[in-house]
mmCIF file of C-alpha atoms in Angstrom:
data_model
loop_
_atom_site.group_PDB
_atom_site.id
_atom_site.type_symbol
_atom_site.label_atom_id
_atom_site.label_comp_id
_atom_site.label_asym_id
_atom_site.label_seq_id
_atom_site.Cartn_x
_atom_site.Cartn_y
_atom_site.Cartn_z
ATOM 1 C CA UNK A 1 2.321 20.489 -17.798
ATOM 2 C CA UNK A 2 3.806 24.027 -17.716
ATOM 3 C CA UNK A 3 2.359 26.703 -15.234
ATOM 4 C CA UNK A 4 3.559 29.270 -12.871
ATOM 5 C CA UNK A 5 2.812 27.345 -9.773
ATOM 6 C CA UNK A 6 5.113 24.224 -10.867
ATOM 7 C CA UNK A 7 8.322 25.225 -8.728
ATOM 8 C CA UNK A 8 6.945 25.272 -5.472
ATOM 9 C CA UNK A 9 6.595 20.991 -5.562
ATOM 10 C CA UNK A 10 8.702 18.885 -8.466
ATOM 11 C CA UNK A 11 5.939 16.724 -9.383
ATOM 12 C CA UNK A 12 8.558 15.488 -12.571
ATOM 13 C CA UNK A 13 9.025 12.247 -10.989
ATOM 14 C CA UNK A 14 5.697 11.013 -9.816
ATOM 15 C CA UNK A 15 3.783 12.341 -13.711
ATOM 16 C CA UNK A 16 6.834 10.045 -15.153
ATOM 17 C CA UNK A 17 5.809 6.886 -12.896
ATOM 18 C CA UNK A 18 1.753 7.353 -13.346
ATOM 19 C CA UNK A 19 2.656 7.700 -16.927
ATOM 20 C CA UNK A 20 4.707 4.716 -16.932
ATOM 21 C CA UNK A 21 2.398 2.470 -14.756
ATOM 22 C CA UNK A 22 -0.755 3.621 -17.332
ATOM 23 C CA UNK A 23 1.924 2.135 -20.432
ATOM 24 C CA UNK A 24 2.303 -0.574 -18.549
ATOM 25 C CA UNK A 25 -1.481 -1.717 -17.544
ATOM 26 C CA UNK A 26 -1.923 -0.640 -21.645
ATOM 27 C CA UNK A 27 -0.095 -3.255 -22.991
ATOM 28 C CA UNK A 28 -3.198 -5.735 -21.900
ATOM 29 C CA UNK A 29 -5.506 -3.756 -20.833
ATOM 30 C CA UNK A 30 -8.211 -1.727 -23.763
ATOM 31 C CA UNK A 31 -9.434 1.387 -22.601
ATOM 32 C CA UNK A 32 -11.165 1.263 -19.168
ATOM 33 C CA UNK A 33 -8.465 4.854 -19.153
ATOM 34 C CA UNK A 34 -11.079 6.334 -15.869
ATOM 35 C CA UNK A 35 -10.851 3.022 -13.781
ATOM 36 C CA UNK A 36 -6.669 2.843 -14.176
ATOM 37 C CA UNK A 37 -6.457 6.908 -13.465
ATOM 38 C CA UNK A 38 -8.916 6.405 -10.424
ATOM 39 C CA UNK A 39 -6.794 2.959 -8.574
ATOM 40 C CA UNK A 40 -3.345 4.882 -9.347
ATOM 41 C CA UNK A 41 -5.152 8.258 -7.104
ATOM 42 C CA UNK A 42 -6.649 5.860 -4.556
ATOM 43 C CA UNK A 43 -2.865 4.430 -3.805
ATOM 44 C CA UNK A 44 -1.414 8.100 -3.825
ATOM 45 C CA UNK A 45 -4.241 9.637 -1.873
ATOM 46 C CA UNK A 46 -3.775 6.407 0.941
ATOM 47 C CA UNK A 47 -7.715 4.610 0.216
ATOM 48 C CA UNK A 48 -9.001 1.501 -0.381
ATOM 49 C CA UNK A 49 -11.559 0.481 -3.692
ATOM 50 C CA UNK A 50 -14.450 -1.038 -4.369
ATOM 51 C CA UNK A 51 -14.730 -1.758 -7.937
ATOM 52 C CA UNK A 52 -18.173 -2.555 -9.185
ATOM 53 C CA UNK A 53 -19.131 -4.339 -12.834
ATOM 54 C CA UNK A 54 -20.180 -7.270 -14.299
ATOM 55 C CA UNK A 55 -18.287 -10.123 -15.096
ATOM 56 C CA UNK A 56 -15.527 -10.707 -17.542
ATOM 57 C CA UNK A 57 -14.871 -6.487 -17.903
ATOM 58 C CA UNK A 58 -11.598 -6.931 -16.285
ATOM 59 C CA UNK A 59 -11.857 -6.238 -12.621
ATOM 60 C CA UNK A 60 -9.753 -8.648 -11.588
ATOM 61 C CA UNK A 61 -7.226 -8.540 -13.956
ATOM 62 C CA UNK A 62 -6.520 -4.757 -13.933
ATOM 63 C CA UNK A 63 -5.911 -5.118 -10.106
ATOM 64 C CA UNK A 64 -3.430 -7.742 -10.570
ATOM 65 C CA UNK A 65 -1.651 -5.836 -13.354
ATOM 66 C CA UNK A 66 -1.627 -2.954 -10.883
ATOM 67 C CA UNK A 67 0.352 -4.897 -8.728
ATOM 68 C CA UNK A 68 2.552 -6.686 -11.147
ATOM 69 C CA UNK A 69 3.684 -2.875 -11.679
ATOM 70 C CA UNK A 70 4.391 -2.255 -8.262
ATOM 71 C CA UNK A 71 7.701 -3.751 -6.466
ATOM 72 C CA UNK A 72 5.345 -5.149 -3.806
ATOM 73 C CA UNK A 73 3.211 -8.059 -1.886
ATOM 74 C CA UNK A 74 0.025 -9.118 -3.396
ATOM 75 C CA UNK A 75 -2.295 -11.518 -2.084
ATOM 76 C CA UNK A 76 -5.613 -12.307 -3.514
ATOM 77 C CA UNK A 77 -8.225 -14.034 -1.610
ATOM 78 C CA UNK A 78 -11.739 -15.256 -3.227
ATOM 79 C CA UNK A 79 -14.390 -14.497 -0.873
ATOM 80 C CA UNK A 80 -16.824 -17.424 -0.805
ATOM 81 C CA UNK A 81 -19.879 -18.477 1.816
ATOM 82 C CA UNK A 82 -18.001 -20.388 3.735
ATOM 83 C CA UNK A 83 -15.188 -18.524 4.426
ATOM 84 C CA UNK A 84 -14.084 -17.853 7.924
ATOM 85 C CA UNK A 85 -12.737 -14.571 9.458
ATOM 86 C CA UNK A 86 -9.664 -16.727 10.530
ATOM 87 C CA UNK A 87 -9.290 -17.802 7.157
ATOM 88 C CA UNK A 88 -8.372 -14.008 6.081
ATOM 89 C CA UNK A 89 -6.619 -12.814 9.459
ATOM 90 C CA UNK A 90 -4.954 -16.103 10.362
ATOM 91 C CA UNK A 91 -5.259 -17.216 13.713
ATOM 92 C CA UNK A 92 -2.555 -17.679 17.040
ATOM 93 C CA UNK A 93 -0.981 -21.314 16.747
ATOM 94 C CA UNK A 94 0.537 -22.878 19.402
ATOM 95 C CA UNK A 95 4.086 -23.597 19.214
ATOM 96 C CA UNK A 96 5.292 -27.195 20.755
ATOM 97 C CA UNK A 97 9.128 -26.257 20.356
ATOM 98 C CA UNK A 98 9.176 -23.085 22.102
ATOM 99 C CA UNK A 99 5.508 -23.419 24.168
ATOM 100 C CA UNK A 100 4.206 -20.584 23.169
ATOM 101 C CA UNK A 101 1.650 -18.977 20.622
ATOM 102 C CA UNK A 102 2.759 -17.940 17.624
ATOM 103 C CA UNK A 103 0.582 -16.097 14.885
ATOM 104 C CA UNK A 104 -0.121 -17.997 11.431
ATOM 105 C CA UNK A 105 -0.682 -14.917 9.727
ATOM 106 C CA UNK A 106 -3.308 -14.525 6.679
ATOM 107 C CA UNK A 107 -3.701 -13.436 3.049
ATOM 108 C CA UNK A 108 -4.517 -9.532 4.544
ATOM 109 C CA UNK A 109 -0.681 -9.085 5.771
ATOM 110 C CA UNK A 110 0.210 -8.328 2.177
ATOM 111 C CA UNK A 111 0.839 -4.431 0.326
ATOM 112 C CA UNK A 112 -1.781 -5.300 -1.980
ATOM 113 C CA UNK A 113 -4.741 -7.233 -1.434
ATOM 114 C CA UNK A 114 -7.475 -7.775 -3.858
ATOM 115 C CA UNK A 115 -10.487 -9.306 -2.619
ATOM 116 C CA UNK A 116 -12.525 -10.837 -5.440
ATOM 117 C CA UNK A 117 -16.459 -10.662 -4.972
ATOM 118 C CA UNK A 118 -16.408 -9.263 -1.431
ATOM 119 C CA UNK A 119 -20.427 -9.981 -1.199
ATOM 120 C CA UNK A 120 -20.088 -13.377 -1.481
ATOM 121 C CA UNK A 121 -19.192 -13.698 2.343
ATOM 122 C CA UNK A 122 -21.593 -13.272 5.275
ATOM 123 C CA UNK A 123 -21.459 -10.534 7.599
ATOM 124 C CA UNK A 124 -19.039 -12.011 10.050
ATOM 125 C CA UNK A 125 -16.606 -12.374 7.501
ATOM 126 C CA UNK A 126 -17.035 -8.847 5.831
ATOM 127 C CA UNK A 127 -16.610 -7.485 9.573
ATOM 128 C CA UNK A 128 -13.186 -8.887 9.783
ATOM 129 C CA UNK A 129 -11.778 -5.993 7.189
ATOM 130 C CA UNK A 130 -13.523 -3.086 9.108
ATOM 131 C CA UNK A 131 -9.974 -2.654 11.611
ATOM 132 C CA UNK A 132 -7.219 -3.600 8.993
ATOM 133 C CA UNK A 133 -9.066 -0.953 6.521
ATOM 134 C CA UNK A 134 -9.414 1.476 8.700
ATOM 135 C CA UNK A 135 -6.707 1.694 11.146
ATOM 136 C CA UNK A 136 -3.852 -0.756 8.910
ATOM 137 C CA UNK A 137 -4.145 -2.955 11.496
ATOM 138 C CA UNK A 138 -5.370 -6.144 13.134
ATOM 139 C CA UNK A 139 -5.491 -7.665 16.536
ATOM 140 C CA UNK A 140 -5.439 -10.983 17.103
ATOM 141 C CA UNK A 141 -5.186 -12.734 20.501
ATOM 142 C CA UNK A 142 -4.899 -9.325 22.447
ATOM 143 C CA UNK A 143 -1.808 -8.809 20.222
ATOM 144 C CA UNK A 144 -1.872 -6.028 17.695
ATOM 145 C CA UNK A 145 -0.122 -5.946 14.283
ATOM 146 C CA UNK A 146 0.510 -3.186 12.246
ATOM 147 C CA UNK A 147 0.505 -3.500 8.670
ATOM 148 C CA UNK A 148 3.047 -2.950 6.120
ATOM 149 C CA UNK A 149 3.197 0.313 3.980
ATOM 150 C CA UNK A 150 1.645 0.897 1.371
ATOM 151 C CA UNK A 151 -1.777 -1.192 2.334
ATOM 152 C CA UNK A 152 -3.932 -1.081 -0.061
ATOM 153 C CA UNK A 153 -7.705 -3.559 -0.407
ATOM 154 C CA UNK A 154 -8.736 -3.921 -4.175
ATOM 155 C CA UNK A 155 -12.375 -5.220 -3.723
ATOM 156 C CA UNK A 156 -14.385 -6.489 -6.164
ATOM 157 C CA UNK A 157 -18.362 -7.519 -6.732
ATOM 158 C CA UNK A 158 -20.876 -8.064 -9.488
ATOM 159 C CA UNK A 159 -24.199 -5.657 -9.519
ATOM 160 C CA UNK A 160 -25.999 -7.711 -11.530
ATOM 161 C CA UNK A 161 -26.293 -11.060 -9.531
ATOM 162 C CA UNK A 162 -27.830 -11.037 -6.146
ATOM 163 C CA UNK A 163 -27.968 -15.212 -5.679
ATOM 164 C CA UNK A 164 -25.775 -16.451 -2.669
ATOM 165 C CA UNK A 165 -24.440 -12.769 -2.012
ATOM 166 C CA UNK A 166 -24.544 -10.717 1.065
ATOM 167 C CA UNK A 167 -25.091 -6.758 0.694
ATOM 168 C CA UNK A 168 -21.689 -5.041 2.116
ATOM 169 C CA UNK A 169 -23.146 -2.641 5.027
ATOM 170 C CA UNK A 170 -22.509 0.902 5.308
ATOM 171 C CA UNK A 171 -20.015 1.102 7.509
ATOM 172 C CA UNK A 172 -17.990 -1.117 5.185
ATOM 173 C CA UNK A 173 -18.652 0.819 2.181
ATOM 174 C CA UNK A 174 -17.752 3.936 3.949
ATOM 175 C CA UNK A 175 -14.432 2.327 4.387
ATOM 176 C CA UNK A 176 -13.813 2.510 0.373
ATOM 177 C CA UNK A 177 -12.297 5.754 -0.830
ATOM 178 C CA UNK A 178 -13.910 5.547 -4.190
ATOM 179 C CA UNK A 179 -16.407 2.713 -6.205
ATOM 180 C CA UNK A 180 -15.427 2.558 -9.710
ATOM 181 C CA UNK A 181 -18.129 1.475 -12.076
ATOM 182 C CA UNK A 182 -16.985 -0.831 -15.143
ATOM 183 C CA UNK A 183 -18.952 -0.279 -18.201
ATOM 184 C CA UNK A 184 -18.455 -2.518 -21.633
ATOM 185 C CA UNK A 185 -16.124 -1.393 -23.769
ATOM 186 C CA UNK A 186 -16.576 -0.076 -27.086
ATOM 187 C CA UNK A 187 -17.049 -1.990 -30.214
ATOM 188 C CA UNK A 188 -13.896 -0.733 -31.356
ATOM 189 C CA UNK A 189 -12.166 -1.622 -27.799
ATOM 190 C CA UNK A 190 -13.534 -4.999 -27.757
ATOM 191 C CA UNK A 191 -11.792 -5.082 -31.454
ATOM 192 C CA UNK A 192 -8.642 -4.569 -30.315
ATOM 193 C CA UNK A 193 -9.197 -6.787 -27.180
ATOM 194 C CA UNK A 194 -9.058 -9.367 -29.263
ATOM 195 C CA UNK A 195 -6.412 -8.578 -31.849
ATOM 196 C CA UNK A 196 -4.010 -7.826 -28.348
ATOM 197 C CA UNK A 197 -5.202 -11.725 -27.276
ATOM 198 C CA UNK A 198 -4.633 -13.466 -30.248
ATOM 199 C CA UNK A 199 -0.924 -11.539 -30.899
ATOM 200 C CA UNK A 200 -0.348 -13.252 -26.969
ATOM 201 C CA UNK A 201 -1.457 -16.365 -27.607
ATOM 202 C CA UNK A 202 -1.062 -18.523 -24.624
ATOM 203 C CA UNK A 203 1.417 -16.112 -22.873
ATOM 204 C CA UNK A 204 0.197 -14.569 -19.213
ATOM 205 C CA UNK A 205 -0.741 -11.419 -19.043
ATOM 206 C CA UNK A 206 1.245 -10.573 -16.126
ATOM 207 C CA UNK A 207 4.118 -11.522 -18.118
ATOM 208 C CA UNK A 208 3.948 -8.759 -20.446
ATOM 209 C CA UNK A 209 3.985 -5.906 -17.937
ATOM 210 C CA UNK A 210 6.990 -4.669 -15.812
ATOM 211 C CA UNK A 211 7.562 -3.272 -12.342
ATOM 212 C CA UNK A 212 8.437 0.241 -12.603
ATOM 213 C CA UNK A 213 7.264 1.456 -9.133
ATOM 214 C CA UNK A 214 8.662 0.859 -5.914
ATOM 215 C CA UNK A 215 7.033 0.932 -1.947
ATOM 216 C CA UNK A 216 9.519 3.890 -1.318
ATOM 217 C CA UNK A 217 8.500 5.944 -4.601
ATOM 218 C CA UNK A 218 4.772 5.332 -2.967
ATOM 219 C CA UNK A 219 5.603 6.405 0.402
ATOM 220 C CA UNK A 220 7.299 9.505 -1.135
ATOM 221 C CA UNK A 221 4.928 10.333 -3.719
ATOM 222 C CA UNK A 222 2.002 10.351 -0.907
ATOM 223 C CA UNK A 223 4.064 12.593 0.834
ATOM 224 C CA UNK A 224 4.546 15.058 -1.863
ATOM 225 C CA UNK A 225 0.411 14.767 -2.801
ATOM 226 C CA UNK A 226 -0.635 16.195 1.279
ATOM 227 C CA UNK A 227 1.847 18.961 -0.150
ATOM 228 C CA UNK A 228 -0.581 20.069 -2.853
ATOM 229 C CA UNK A 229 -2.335 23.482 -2.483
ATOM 230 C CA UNK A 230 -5.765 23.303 -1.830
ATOM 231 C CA UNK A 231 -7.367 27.603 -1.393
ATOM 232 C CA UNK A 232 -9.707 28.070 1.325
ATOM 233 C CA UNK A 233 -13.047 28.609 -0.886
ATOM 234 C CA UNK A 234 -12.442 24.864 -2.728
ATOM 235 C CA UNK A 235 -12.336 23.636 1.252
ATOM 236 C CA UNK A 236 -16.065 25.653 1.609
ATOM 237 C CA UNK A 237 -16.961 23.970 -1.802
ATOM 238 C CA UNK A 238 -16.400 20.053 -1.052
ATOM 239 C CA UNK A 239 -18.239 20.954 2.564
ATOM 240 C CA UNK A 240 -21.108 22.083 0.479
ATOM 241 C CA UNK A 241 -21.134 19.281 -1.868
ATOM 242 C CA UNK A 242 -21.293 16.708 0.859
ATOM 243 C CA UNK A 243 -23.296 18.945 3.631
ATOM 244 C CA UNK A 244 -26.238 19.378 0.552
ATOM 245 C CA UNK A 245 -26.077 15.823 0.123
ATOM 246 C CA UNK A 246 -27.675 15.535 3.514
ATOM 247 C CA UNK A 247 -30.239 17.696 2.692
ATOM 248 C CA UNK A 248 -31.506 16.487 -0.667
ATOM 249 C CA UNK A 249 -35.009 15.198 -1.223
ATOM 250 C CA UNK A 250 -33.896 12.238 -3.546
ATOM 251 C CA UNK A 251 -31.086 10.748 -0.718
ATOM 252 C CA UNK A 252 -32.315 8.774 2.353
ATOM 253 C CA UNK A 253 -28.987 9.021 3.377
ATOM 254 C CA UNK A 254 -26.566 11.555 2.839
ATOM 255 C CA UNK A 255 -22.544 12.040 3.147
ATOM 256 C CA UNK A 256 -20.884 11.271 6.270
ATOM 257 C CA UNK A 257 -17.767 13.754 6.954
ATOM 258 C CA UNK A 258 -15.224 11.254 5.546
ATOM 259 C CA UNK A 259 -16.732 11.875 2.480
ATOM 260 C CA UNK A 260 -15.620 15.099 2.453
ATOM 261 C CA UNK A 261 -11.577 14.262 3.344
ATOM 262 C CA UNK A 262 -11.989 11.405 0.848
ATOM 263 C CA UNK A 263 -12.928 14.279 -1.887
ATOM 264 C CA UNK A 264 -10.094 16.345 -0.463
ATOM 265 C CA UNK A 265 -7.587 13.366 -0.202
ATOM 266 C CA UNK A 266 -8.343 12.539 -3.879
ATOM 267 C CA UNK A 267 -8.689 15.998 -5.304
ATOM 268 C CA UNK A 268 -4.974 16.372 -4.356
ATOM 269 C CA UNK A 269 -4.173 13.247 -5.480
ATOM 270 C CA UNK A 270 -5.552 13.679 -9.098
ATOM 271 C CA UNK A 271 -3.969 17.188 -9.172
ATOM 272 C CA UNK A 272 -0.569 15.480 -8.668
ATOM 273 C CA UNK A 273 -0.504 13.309 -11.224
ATOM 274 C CA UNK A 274 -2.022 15.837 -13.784
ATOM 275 C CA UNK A 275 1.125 17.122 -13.178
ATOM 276 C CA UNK A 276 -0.206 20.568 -10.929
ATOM 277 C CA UNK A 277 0.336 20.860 -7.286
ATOM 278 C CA UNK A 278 -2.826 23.220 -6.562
ATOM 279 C CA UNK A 279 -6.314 21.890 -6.629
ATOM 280 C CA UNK A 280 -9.081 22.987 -9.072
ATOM 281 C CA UNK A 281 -12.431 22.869 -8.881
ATOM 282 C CA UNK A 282 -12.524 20.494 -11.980
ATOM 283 C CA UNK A 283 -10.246 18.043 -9.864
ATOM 284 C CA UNK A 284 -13.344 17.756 -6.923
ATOM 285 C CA UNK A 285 -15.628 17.833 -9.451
ATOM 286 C CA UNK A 286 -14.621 14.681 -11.130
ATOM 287 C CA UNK A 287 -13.286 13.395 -7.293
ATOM 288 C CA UNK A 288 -16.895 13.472 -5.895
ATOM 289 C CA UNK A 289 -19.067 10.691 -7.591
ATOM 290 C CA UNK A 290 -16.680 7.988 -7.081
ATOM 291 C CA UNK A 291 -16.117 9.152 -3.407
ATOM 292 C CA UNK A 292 -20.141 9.756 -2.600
ATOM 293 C CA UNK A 293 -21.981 6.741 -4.716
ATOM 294 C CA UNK A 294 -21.622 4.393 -1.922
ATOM 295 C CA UNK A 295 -21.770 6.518 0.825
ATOM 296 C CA UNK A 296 -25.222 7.768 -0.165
ATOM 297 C CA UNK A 297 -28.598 5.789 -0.604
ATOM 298 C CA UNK A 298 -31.808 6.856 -1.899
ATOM 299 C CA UNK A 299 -35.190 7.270 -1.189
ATOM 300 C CA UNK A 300 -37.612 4.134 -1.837
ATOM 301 C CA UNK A 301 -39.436 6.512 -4.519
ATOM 302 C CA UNK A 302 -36.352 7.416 -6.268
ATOM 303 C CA UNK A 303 -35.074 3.424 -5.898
ATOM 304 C CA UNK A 304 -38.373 2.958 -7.941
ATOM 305 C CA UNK A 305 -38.357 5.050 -10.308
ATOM 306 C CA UNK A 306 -34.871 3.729 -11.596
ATOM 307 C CA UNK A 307 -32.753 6.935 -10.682
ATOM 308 C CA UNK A 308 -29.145 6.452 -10.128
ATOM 309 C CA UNK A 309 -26.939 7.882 -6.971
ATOM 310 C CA UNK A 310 -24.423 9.390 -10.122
ATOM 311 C CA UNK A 311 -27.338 11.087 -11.567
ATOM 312 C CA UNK A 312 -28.194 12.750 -7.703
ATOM 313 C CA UNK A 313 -24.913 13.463 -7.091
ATOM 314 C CA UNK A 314 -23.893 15.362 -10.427
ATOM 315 C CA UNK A 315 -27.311 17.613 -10.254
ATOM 316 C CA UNK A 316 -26.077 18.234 -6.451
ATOM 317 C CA UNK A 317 -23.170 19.419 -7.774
ATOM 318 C CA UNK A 318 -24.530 21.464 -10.588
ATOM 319 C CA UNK A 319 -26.775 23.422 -8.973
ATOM 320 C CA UNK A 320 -23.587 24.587 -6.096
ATOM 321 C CA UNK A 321 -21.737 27.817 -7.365
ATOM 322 C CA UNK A 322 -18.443 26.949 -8.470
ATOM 323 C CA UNK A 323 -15.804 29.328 -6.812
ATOM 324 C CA UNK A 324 -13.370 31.015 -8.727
#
C-alpha cells in the first residue's frame, strides 16, 4: 500500500510474510478471513487468545495450521476435569544419579501452546496459566523459568455447552488480548469445504501447508510494530472508549486499563500488516470489540433481555467523536 508516510518504517517484509502465512492457512482453511487476520495481530502485538465457537468451525485446526506456518514449538494440551496443575507446568523430580532435583518440565514450555476447551478444568488448574501468561514465566520449586520467545496461548472453549465446564474468571480472561468469535460459514464456504476435503482425501491437513515464518522474523517484526505512529488525539480516543465503558448503564463491569494498551498494542499491530506504519482511527475501531468482549460484563437486565457485549461495545463507540 502506497502513501507518503511509508519510508519512515519498511513494512515490505512483514505485509509479504502475513500475506504468505494467510496463503498458507487458505489452502485448508474456507473463509473464517477475520479470525486468521486477528491470531496473526495477536502474535505481532505480543497477546494471548481466547477463541470462542461451537464445535467443528475449526478452532482447533486453524491454531495448529498457525503453527505448522511458524518455524517453532507447539504443544497442545486438552484440558479435562481431572487435570492437574502439575500436569501442565511439570513438576521438580528428584535425580538419583546426581542427588538433586531436576525439573520435568510441561506441555506450557513450548512457543506455541494451544489449549483446547480451557473451561473444562477447575479453578486450580485454570490458575496455573495466570504467571506464564502474564509475566512468560513460571516458578516451580522456588526456581523461576523464563519462557522462550515468541510465547504465545491459543485457548479454546465452546459457548454453547455449559455441562462439566468451569466459567474462566476475570482475571483470566483479562489475560487474553482479544476473544475471537467463530460463526458458521456460508453456504457457499461450507461448499467449498467440502470440494477442498474430498480433492485431500485422506492426506493431513498439516501436510499441505508450509513454514514460511521464523521466531527471529517474529521477534523483529514485533519490534518494528512498537515503531508504528500512533498521534496524541487516537491515545485520548482509546482512553475514552474504555474510560465510557465504565460508565455505561448496560455494563456491570467496565474496562480495566489493560484494555486500553491491548487496543493500542493491536491497533499498531493491524496497521502493520495493512501495510501503514501510523494508526487510524478505523484500526481501534475494529481493535476494540475483540479486546473489550471479555473484559466487560453486563447488567442482569441487559443479560435478560438477550443483549450482547458486541452490541454495547459498538454503540459505545458510536456515540464517541471520532478525531480527525
Amino acid at each position: 500500500m502506497e502513501n507518503e508516510f511509508e519510508s519512515r518504517i519498511d513494512l515490505t517484509e512483514l505485509h509479504n510474510s502475513v500475506n504468505a502465512i494467510k496463503a498458507e492457512i487458505g489452502k485448508v482453511i474456507i473463509g473464517q478471513e477475520r479470525m486468521i487476520e486477528l491470531l496473526i495481530t495477536a502474535i505481532l502485538a505480543d497477546g494471548h487468545v481466547l477463541i470462542e465457537g461451537v464445535p467443528g468451525v475449526a478452532k482447533t485446526l486453524t491454531a495448529k495450521l498457525l503453527s505448522g506456518v511458524i518455524d517453532s514449538d507447539f504443544s497442545r494440551i486438552q484440558f479435562t476435569p481431572d487435570l492437574m496443575p502439575s500436569d501442565i507446568l511439570g513438576t521438580s523430580v528428584f535425580n538419583m544419579k546426581s542427588t538433586d532435583f531436576e525439573l520435568k518440565k510441561g506441555p506450557i514450555f513450548s512457543n506455541i501452546v494451544l489449549i483446547d476447551e480451557i473451561n473444562r478444568s477447575p479453578a486450580k488448574t485454570q490458575a496455573a496459566l495466570f504467571e506464564v501468561m502474564e509475566e512468560r514465566q513460571v516458578t516451580i520449586g522456588g526456581e523461576t523459568n523464563k519462557m522462550e520467545e515468541p510465547y504465545l496461548v491459543i485457548a479454546t472453549q465452546n459457548p454453547i455447552e455449559q455441562e462439566g465446564t468451569y466459567r474462566l474468571p476475570e482475571a483470566q480472561l483479562d489475560r487474553f488480548i482479544f476473544k475471537i468469535s467463530v460463526d458458521y460459514p456460508t453456504y457457499e464456504q461450507e461448499v467449498e469445504i467440502l470440494v477442498g476435503h474430498n480433492t485431500r482425501e485422506n492426506k493431513s491437513e498439516l501436510a499441505a501447508i508450509d513454514k514460511v515464518l521464523s521466531k527471529e522474523q517474529i521477534i523483529a517484526y514485533r519490534q518494528k510494530v512498537s515503531q508504528v505512529h500512533v498521534e496524541k488525539n487516537l491515545l485520548e480516543y482509546i482512553a475514552k472508549i474504555v474510560n465510557n465503558s465504565r460508565s455505561d448503564h448496560s455494563l456491570y463491569l467496565g474496562a480495566s486499563p489493560r484494555a486500553s494498551v491491548a487496543i493500542l498494542k493491536t491497533s499498531k499491530a493491524f496497521a502493520a500488516i495493512n501495510g501503514r506504519d501510523f494508526v487510524t482511527p478505523e484500526d481501534i475501531k475494529q481493535m476494540a470489540t475483540p479486546v473489550m468482549r471479555h473484559r466487560v460484563i453486563l447488567t442482569p437486565e441487559k443479560e435478560m433481555e438477550g443483549v450482547h457485549p458486541d452490541q454495547v461495545i459498538e454503540s459505545l463507540i458510536n456515540n464517541i467523536e471520532i478525531p480527525r
